[in-house]
Tab-separated table of C-alpha atoms (C1' of nucleotides) in Angstrom:
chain	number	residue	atom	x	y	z
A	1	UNK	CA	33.816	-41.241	73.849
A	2	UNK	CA	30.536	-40.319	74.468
A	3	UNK	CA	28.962	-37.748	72.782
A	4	UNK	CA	26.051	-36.863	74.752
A	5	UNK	CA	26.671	-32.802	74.604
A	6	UNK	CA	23.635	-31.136	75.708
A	7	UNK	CA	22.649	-29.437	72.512
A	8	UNK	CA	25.840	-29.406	70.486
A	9	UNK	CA	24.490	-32.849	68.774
A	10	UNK	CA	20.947	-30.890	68.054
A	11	UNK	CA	22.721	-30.204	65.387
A	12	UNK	CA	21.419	-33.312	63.069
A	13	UNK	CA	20.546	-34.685	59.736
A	14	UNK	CA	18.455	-31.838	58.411
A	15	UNK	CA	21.825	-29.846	59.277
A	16	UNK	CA	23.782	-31.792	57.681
A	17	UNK	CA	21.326	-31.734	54.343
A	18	UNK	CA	21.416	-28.006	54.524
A	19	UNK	CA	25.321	-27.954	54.794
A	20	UNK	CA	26.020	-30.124	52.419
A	21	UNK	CA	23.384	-28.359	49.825
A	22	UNK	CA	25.691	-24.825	50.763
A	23	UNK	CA	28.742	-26.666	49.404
A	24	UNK	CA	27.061	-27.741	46.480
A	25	UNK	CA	26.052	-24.205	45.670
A	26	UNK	CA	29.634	-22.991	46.698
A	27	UNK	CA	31.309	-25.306	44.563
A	28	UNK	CA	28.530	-24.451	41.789
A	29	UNK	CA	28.828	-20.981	42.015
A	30	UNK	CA	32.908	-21.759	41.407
A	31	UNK	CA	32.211	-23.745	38.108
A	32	UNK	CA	30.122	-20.773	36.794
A	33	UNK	CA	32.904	-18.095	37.425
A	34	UNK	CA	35.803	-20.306	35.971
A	35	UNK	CA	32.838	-20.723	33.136
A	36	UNK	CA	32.704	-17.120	32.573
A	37	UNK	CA	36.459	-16.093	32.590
A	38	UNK	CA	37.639	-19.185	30.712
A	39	UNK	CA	34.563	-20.117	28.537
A	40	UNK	CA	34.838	-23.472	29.744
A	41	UNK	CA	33.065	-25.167	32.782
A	42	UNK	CA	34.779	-27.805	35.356
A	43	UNK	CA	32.984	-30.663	34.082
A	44	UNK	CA	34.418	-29.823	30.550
A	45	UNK	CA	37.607	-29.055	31.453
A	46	UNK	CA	37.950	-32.162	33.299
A	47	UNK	CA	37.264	-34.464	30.797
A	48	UNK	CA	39.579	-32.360	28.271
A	49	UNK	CA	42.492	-32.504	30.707
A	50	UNK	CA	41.716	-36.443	31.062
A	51	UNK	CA	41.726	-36.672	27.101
A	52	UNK	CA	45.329	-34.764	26.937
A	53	UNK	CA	46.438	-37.848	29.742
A	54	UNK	CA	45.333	-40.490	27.190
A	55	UNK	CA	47.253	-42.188	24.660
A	56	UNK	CA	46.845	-40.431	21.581
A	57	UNK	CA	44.747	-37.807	23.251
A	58	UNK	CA	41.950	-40.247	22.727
A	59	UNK	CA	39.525	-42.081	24.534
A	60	UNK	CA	35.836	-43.732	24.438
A	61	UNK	CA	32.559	-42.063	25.751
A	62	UNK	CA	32.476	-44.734	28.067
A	63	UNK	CA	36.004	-44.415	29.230
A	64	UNK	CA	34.531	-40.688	29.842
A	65	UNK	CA	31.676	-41.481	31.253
A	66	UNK	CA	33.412	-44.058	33.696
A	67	UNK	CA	35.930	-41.265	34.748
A	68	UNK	CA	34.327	-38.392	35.056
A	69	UNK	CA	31.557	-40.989	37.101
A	70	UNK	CA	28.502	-39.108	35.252
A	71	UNK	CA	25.428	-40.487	33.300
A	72	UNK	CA	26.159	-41.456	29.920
A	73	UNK	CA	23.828	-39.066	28.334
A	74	UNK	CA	24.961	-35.716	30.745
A	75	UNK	CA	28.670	-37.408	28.938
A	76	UNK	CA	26.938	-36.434	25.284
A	77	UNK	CA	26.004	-33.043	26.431
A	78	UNK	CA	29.801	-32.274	27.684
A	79	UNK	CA	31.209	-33.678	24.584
A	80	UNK	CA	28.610	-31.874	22.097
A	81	UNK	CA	29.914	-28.099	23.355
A	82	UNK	CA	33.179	-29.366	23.635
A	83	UNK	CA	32.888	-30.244	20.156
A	84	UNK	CA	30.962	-27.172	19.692
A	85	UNK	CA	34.025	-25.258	20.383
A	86	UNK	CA	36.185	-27.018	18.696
A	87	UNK	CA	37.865	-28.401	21.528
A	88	UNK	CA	37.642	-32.015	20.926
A	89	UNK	CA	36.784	-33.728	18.463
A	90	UNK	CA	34.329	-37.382	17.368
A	91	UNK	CA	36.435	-39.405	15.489
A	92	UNK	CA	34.882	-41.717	12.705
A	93	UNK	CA	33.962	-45.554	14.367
A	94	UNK	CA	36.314	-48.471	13.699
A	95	UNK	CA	36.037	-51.987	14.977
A	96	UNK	CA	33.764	-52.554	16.843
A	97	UNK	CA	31.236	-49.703	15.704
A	98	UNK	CA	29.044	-48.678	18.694
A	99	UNK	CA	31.909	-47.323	20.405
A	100	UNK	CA	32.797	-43.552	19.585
A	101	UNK	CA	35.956	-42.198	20.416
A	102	UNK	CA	36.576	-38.550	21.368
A	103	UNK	CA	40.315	-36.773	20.886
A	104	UNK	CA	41.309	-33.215	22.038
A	105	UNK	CA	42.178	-30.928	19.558
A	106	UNK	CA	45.291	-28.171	19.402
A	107	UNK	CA	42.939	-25.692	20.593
A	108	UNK	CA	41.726	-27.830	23.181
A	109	UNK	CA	45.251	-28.279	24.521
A	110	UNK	CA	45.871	-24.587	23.948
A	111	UNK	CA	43.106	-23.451	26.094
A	112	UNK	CA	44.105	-26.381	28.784
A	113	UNK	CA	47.689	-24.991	29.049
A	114	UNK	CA	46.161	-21.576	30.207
A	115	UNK	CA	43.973	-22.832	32.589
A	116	UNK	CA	45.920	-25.138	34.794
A	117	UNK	CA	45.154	-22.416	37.186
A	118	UNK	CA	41.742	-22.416	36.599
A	119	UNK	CA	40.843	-25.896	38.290
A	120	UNK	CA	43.748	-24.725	41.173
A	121	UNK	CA	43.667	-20.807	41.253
A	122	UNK	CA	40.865	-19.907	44.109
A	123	UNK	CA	40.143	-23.046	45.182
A	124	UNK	CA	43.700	-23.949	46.135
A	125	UNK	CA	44.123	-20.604	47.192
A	126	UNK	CA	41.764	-20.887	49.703
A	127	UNK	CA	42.599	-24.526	50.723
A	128	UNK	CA	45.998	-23.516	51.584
A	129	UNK	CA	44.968	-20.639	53.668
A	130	UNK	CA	44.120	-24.739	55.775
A	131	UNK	CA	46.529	-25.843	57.993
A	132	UNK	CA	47.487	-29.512	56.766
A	133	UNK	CA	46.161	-31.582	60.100
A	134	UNK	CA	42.956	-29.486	58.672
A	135	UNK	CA	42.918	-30.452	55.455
A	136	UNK	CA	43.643	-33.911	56.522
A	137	UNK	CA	40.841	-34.331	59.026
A	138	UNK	CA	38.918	-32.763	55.797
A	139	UNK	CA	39.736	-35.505	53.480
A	140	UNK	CA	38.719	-38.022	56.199
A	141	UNK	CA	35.501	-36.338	56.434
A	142	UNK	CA	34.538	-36.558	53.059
A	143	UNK	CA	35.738	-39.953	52.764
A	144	UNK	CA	33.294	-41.003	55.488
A	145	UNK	CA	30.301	-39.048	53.866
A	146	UNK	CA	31.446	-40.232	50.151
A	147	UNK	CA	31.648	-43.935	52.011
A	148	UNK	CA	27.836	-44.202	53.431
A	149	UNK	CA	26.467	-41.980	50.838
A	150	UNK	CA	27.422	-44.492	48.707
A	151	UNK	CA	25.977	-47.187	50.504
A	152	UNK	CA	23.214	-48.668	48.316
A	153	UNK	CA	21.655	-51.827	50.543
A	154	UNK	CA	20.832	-50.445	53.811
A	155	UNK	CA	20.446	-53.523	54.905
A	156	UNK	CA	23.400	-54.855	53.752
A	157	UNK	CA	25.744	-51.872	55.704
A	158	UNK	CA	28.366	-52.311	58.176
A	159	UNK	CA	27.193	-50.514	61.285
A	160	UNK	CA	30.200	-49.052	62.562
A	161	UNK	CA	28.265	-48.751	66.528
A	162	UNK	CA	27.735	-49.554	69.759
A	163	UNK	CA	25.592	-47.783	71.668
A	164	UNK	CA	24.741	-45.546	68.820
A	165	UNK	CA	21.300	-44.710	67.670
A	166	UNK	CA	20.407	-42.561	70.500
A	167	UNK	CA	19.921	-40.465	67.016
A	168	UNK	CA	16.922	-37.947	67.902
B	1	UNK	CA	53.813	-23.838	49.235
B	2	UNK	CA	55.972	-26.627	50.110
B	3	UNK	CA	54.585	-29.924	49.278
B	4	UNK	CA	57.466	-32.031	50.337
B	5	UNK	CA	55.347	-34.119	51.886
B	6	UNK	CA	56.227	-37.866	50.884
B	7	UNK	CA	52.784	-38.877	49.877
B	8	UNK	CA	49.863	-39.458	52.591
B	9	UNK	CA	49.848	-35.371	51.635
B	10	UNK	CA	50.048	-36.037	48.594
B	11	UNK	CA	46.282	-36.437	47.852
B	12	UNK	CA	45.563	-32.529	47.440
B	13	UNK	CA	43.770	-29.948	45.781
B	14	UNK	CA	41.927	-31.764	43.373
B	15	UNK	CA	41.418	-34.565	45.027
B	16	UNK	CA	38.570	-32.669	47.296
B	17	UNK	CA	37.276	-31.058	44.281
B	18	UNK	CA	36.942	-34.637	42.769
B	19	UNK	CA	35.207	-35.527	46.307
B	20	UNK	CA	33.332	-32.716	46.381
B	21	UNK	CA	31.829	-33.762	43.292
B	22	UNK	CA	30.980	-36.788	44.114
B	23	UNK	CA	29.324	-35.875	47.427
B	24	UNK	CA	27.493	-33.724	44.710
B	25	UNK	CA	26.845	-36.661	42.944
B	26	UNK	CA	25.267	-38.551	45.678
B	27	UNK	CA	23.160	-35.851	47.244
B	28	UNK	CA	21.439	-35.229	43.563
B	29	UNK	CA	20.880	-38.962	43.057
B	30	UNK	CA	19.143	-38.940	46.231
B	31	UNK	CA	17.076	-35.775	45.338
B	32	UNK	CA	15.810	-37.540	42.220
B	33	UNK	CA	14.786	-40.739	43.725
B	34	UNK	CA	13.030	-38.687	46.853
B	35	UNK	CA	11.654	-36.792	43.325
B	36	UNK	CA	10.493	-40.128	41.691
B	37	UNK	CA	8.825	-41.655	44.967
B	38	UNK	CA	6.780	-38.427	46.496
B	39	UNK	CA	6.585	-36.402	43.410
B	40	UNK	CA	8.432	-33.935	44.624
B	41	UNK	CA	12.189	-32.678	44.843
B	42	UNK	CA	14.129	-31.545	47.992
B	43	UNK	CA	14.592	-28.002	46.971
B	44	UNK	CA	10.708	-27.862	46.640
B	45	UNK	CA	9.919	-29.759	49.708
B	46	UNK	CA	12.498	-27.215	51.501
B	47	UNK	CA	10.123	-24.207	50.136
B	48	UNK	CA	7.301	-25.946	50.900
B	49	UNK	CA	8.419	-26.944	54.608
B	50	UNK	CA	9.420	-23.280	54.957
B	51	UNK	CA	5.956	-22.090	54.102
B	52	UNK	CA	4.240	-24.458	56.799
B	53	UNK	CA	6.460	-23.062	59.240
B	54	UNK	CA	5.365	-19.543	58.473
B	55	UNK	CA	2.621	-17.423	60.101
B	56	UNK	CA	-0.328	-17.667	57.941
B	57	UNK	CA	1.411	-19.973	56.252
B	58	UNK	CA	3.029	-17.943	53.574
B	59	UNK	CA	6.049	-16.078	52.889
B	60	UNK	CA	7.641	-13.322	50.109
B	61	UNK	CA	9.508	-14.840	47.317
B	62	UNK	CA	12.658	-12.626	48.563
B	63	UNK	CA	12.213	-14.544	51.860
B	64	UNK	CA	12.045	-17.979	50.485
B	65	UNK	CA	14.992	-16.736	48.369
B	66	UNK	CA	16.907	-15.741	51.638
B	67	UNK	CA	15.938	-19.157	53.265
B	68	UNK	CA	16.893	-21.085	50.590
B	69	UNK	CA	20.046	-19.031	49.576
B	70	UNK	CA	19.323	-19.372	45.728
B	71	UNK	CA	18.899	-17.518	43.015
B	72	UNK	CA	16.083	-15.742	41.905
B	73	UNK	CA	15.124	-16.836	38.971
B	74	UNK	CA	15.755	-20.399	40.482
B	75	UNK	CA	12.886	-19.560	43.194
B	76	UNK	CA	11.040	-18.162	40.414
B	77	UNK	CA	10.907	-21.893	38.846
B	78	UNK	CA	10.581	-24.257	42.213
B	79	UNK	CA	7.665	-21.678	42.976
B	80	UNK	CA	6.075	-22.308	39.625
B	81	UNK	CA	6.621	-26.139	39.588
B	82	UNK	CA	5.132	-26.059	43.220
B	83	UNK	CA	2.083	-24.250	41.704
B	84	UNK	CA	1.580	-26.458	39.343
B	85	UNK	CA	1.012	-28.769	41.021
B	86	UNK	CA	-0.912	-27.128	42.889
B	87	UNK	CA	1.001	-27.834	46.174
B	88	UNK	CA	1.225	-23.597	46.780
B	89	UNK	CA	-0.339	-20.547	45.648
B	90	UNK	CA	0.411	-17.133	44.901
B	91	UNK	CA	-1.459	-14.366	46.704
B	92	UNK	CA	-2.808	-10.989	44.932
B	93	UNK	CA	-0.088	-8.273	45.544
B	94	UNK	CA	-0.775	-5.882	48.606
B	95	UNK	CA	0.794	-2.575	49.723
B	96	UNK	CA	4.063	-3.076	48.013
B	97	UNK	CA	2.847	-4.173	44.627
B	98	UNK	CA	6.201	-5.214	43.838
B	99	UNK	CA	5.860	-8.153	47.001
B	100	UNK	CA	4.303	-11.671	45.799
B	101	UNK	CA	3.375	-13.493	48.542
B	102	UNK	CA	3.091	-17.158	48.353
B	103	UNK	CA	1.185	-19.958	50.755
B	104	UNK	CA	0.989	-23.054	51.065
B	105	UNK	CA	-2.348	-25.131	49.664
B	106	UNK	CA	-4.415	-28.068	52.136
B	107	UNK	CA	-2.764	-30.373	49.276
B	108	UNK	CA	0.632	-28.612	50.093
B	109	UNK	CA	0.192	-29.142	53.501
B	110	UNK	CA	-1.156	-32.954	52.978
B	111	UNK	CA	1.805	-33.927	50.801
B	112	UNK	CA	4.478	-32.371	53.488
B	113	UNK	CA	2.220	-34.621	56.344
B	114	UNK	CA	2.844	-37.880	54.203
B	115	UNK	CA	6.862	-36.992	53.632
B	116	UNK	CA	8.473	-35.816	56.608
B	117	UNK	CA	10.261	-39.261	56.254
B	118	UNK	CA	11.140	-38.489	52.622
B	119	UNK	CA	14.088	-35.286	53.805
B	120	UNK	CA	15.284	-38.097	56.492
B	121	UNK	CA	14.058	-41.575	56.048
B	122	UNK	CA	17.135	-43.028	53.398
B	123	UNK	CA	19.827	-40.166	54.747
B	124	UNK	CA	19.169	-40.801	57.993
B	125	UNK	CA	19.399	-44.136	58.003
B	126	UNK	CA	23.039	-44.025	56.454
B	127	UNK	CA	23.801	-41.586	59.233
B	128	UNK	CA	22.534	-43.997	61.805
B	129	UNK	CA	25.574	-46.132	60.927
B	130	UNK	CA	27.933	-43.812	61.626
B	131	UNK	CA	29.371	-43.558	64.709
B	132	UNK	CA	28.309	-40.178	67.176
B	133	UNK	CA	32.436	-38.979	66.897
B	134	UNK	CA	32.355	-39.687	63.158
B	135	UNK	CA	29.590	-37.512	62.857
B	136	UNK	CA	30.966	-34.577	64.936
B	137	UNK	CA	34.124	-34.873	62.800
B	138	UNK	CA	31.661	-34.488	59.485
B	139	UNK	CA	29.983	-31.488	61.083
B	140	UNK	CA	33.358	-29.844	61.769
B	141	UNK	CA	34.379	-30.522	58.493
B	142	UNK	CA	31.571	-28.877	57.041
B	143	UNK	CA	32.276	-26.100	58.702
B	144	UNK	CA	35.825	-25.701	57.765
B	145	UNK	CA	34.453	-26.401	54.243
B	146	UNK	CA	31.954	-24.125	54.081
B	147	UNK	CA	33.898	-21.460	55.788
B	148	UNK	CA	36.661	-21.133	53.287
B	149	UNK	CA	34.490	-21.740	50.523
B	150	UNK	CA	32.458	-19.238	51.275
B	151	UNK	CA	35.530	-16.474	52.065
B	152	UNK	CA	34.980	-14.224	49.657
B	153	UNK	CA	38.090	-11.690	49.387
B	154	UNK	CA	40.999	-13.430	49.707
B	155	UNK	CA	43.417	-11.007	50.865
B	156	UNK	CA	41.329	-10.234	53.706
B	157	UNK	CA	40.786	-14.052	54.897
B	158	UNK	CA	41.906	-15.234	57.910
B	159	UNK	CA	44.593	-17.409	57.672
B	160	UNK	CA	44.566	-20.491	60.086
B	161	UNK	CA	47.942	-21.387	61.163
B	162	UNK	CA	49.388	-24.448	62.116
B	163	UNK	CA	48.464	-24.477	65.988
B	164	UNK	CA	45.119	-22.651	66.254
B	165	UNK	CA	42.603	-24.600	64.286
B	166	UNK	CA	42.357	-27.991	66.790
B	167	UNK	CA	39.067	-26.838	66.092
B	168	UNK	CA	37.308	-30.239	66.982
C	1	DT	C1'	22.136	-69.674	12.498
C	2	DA	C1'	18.360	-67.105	14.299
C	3	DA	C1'	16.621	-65.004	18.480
C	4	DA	C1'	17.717	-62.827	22.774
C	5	DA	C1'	20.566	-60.116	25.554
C	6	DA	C1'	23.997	-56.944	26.335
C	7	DT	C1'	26.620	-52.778	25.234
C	8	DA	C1'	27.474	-47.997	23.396
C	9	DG	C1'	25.602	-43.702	22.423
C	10	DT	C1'	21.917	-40.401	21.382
C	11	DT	C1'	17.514	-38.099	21.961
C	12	DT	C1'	13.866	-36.241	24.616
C	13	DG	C1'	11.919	-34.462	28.624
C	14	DT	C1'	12.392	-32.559	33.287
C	15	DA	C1'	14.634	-30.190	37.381
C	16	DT	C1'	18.101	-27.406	39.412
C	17	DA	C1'	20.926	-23.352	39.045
C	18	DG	C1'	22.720	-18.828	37.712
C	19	DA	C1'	23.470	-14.505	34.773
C	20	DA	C1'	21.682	-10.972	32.148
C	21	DA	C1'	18.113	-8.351	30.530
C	22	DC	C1'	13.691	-6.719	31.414
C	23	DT	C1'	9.173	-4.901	33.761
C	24	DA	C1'	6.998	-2.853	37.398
C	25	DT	C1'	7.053	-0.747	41.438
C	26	DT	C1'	8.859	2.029	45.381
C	27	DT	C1'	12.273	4.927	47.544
C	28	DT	C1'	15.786	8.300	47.421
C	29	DT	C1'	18.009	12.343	45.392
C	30	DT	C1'	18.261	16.395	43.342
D	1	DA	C1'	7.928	17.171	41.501
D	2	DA	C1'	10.919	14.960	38.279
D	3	DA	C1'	14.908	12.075	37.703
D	4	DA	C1'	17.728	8.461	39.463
D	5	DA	C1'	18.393	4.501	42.073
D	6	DA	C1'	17.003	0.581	44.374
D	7	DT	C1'	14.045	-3.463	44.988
D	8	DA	C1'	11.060	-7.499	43.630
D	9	DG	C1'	10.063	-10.793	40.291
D	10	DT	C1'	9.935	-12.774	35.673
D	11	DT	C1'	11.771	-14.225	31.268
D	12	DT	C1'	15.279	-16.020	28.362
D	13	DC	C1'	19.402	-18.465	27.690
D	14	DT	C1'	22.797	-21.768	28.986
D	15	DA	C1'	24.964	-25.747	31.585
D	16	DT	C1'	24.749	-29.693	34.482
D	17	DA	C1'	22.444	-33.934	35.489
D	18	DC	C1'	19.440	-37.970	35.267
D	19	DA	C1'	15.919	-41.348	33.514
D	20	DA	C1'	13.592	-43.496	29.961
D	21	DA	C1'	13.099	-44.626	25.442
D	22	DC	C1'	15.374	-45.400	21.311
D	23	DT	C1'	18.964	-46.847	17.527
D	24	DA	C1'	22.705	-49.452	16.187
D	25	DT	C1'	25.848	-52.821	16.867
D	26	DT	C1'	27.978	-56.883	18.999
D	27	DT	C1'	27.877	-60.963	21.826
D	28	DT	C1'	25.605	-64.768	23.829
D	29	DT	C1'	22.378	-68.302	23.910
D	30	DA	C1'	19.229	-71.523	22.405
DNA sequence: TAAAAATAGTTTGTATAGAAACTATTTTTT
DNA sequence: AAAAAATAGTTTCTATACAAACTATTTTTA
């Protein structure tokens, strides 16, 4: 299958940047507007709904940090408003004493029992306006994309081609 | 909604969110290191790539604003970073005293004549590897993605059903 | 056991990104 | 012509996000 379309594959990499740089604003623009109505942003309420998953409600910045796949010091920021607002707390350090653990609080689990909609509400909303062999060929998509823009040595990466890199 | 789906379905709503964020991820990652090598960011090299293209080589801040699709108090800082580093410059205000014009410097120009690898070189080299059909699938996707992302009022949306959207 | 290395978090500095409030203009209404 | 509204940008504030440098602790190695 042979893609050699007489303009439709024009559409290339710099396309492809732009696009993806559209959904990053989209889903930005999302995170702000859940920020404003539920004074909490994704990134924050994803790490308190992991917390409430935990056992005890607890778990390490690392453990966080290893979820929630960020840098460990973008972690401290998320955890110091969190803690700002009295939605989680720092708990005091035990064994081994470099590790800090984090807990939700009452009114961290209060605010995350009004928001389950928050994370769903317009997003899902608007995903199941998508017909499911849609949403399927979406999920493929982005696990290609998510697959070779994780691909660290270039070198190193499967080429998944034959006569491919007619790339202009 | 019906999700009696017995599992492949299963991976839903925030699952894509979770990708999305990743994709995210990646893309920023990549913006820093592009950031670290040349100096310079991708949204700046997009604004200063725009401004080469443009007759007399300079363009309103509303029009860079309307190119880039950001905010504008975002353009307002990528302009000033730019300028500082001397890359672009603003012009004295004209007729409409309210217009700032801004162009691009020789070192602007110089910088963008050393990097037109930087926007592709690493991205494009990952999309080498994938196959010409994969790709097409990924730009269908981000269609679909950006489409209902972008729908604004809900009620009014189109809704896909199950047999129109073969889009491919 | 003392030095070196690894691990866990924090701090500092920088960029993107947007909202809200503000200034300065220009255009439209009244 | 004066008042109101719209437009163009900037400033200030806040959040995400990362890297690099740093502190404190623990583990490994010599």
């Amino acid at each position: 299958m042979n893609d050699q379309k007489t303009g439709a594959v024009s559409m290339d990499y710099t396309d492809i940047l732009t696009k993806i740089r559209r959904i990053i604003r989209s889903v930005n623009l999302e995170s702000k507007r859940i920020e404003k109505e539920y004074g909490i942003s994704i990134p924050q309420l994803l790490a308190l709904n992991y917390l409430k998953t935990r056992n005890n409600f607890q778990a390490s910045h690392k453990e966080i940090k290893d979820y929630l796949q960020l840098n460990a010091s973008t972690i401290t920021g998320i955890i110091s408003r969190l803690e700002k607002k009295g939605l989680v707390a720092r708990l005091p350090k035990q064994n081994d004493r470099r590790v800090g653990m984090i807990t939700i609080t009452a009114r961290g689990a209060e605010l995350l029992g009004k928001t389950p909609a928050a994370l769903h509400e317009r997003l899902s909303i608007k995903l199941q306006t998508v017909a499911p062999e849609q949403l399927q060929k979406l999920q493929d998509s982005f696990d290609t994309i998510i697959n070779f823009l994780e691909i660290e040595d270039l070198e190193a990466a499967p080429i998944f081609t034959d006569e491919v890199n007619e790339v202009k």
